[in-house]
CSV table of C-alpha atoms in Angstrom, one decimal:
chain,number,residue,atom,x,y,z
A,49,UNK,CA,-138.3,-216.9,41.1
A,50,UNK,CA,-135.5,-218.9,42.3
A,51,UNK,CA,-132.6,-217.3,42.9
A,52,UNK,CA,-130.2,-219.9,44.3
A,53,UNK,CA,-127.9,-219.5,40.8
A,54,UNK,CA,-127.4,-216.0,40.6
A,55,UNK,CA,-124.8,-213.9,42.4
A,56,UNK,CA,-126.1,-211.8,45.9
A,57,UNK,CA,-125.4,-208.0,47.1
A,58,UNK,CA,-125.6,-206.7,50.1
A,59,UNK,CA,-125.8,-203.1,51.0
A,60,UNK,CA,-126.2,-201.9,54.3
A,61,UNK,CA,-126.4,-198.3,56.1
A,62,UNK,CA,-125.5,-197.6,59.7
A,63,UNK,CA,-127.1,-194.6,61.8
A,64,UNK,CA,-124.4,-192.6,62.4
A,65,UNK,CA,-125.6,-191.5,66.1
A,66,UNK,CA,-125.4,-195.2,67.1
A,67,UNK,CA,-121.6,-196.2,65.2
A,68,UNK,CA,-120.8,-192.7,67.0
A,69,UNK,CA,-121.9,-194.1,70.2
A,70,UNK,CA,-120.5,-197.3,70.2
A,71,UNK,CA,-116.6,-196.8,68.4
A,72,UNK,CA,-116.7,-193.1,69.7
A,73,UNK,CA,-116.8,-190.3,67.2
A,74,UNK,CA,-113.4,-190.6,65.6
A,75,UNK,CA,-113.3,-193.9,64.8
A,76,UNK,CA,-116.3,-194.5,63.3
A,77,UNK,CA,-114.7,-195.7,60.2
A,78,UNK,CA,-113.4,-199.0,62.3
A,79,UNK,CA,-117.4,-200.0,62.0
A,80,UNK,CA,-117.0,-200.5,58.2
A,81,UNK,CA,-113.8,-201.7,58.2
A,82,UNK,CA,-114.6,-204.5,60.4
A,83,UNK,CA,-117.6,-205.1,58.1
A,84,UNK,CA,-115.6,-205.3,55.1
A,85,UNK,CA,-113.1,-207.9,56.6
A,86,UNK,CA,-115.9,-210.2,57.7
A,87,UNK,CA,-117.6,-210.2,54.4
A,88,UNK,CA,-114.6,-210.3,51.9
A,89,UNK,CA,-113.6,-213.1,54.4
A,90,UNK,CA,-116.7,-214.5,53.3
A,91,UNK,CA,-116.8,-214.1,49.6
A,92,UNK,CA,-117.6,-211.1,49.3
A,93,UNK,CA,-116.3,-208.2,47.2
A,94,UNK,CA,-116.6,-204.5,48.1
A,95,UNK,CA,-118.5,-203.0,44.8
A,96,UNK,CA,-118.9,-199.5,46.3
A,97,UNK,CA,-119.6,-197.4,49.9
A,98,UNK,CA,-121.4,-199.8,52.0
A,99,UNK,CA,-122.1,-202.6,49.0
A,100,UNK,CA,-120.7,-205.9,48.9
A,101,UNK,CA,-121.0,-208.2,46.1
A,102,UNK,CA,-121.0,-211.8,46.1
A,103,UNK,CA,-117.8,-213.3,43.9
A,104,UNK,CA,-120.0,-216.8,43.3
A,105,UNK,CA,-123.6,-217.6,42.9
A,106,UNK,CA,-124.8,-218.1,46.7
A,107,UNK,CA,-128.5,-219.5,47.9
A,108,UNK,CA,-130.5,-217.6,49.9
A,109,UNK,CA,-129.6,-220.3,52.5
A,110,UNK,CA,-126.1,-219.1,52.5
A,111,UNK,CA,-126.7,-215.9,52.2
A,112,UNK,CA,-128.7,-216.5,55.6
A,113,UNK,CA,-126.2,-218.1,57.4
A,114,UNK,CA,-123.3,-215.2,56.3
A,115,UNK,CA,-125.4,-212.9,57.8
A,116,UNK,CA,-126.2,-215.0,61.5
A,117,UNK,CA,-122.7,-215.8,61.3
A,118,UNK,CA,-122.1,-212.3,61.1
A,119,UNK,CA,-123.9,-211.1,63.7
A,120,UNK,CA,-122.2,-212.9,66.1
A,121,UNK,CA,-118.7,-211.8,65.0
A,122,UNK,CA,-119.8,-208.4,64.9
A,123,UNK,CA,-122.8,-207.9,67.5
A,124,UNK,CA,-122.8,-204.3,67.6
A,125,UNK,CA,-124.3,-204.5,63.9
A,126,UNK,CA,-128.0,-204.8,63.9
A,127,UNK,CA,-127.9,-202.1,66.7
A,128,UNK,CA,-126.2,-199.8,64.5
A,129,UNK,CA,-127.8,-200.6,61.2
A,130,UNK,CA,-130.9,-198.8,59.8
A,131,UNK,CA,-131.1,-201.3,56.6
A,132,UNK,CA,-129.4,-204.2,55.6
A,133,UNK,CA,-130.9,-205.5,52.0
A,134,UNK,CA,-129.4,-208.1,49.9
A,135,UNK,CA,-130.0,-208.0,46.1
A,136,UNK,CA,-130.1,-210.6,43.4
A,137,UNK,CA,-127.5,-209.8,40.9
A,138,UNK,CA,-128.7,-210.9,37.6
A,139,UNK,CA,-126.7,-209.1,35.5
A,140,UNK,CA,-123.8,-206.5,35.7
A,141,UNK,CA,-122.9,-204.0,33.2
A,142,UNK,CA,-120.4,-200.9,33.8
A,143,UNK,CA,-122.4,-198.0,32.1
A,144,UNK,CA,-119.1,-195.5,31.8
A,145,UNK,CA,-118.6,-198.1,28.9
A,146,UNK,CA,-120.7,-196.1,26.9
A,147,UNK,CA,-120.1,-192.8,25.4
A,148,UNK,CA,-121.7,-189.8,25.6
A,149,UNK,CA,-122.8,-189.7,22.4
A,150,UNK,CA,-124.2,-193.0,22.4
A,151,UNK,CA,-125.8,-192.5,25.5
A,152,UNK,CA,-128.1,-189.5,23.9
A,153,UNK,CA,-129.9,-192.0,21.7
A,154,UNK,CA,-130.4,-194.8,25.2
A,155,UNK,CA,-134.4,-194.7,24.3
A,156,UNK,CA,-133.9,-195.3,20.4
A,157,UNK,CA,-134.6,-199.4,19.7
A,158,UNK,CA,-131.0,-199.6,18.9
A,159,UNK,CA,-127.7,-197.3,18.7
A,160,UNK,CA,-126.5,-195.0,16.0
A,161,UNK,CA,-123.8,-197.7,15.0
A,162,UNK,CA,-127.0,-200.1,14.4
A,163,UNK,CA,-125.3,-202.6,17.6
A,164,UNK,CA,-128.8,-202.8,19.1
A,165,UNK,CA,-127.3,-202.0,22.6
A,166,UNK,CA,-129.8,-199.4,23.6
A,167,UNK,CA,-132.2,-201.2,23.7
A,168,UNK,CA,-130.6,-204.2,25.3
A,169,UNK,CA,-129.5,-201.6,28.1
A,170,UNK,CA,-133.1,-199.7,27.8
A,171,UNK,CA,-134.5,-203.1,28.4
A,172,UNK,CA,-132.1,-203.5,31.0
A,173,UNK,CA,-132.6,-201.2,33.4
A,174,UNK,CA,-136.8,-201.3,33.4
A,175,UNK,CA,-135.9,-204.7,34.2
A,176,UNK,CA,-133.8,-203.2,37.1
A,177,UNK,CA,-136.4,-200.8,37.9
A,178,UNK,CA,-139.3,-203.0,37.7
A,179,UNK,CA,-137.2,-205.5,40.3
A,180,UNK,CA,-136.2,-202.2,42.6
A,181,UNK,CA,-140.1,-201.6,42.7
A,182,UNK,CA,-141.1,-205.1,43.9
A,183,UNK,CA,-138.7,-205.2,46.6
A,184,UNK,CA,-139.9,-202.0,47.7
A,185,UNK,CA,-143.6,-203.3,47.5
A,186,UNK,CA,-142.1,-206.5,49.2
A,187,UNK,CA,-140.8,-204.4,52.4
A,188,UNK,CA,-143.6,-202.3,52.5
A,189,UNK,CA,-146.0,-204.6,53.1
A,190,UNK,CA,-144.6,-206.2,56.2
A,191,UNK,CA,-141.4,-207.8,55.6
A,192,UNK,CA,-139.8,-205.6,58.3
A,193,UNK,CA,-138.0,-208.8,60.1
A,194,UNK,CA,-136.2,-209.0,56.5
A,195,UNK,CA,-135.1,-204.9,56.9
A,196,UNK,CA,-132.9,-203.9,59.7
């Protein structure tokens, strides 16, 4: 699948032992801060913890050159990092925008108001899963040079 159109996410976790290490135990938080400035100077948005999201479609290419570019600005990075993985963002929905109550009925083919967006979002997130899997499959089976 090419997946040069579509948005890119990036989310990354640090051993702690090693940030500890290297900023020294109370300024550990400098680490991600750092990280964020490099990639929202970069294009990226901060979605959530240590997840950045792409604000425009980016290649694989670029997504490449972000991260060589940013471990040169930052070489304390792949030292410290257990796993960097980048995700393609197809889609994005916010799931608080559905209530409660129509949340009970997500595995029904559509809601109880008849909108059909159950099983859009049912549909959804297999699709989600089923991607999660693959990568998994994909890293497990020797792409450790892509997983830091």
């Amino acid at each position: 699948m090419d997946t040069d159109g579509f948005r890119k996410a990036i989310h990354f976790d640090l051993d702690t032992a090693t940030v500890e290490a290297t900023f020294g135990k109370k300024n550990t938080s400098m680490a991600y801060r750092k990280i964020r400035k490099f990639l929202e100077s970069k294009g990226f948005a901060h979605s959530q913890y240590s997840g950045y999201m792409s604000l425009r479609p980016m290649s694989n290419l670029e997504v490449y050159r972000t991260y060589d570019m940013m471990k040169e600005a930052l070489p304390w990075l792949e030292p410290c990092a257990q796993k960097i993985h980048v995700l393609v963002v197809a889609d994005e929905f916010d799931l608080l925008g559905f209530s409660h109550e129509e949340n009970e009925d997500i595995e029904s083919p559509a809601r109880k108001t008849g909108s059909g967006r159950g099983k859009l979002l049912k549909e959804k997130s297999t699709k989600a899963k089923e991607a999660s899997k693959r990568l998994d499959r994909k890293f497990d089976s020797g792409h450790d040079d892509i997983e830091r």
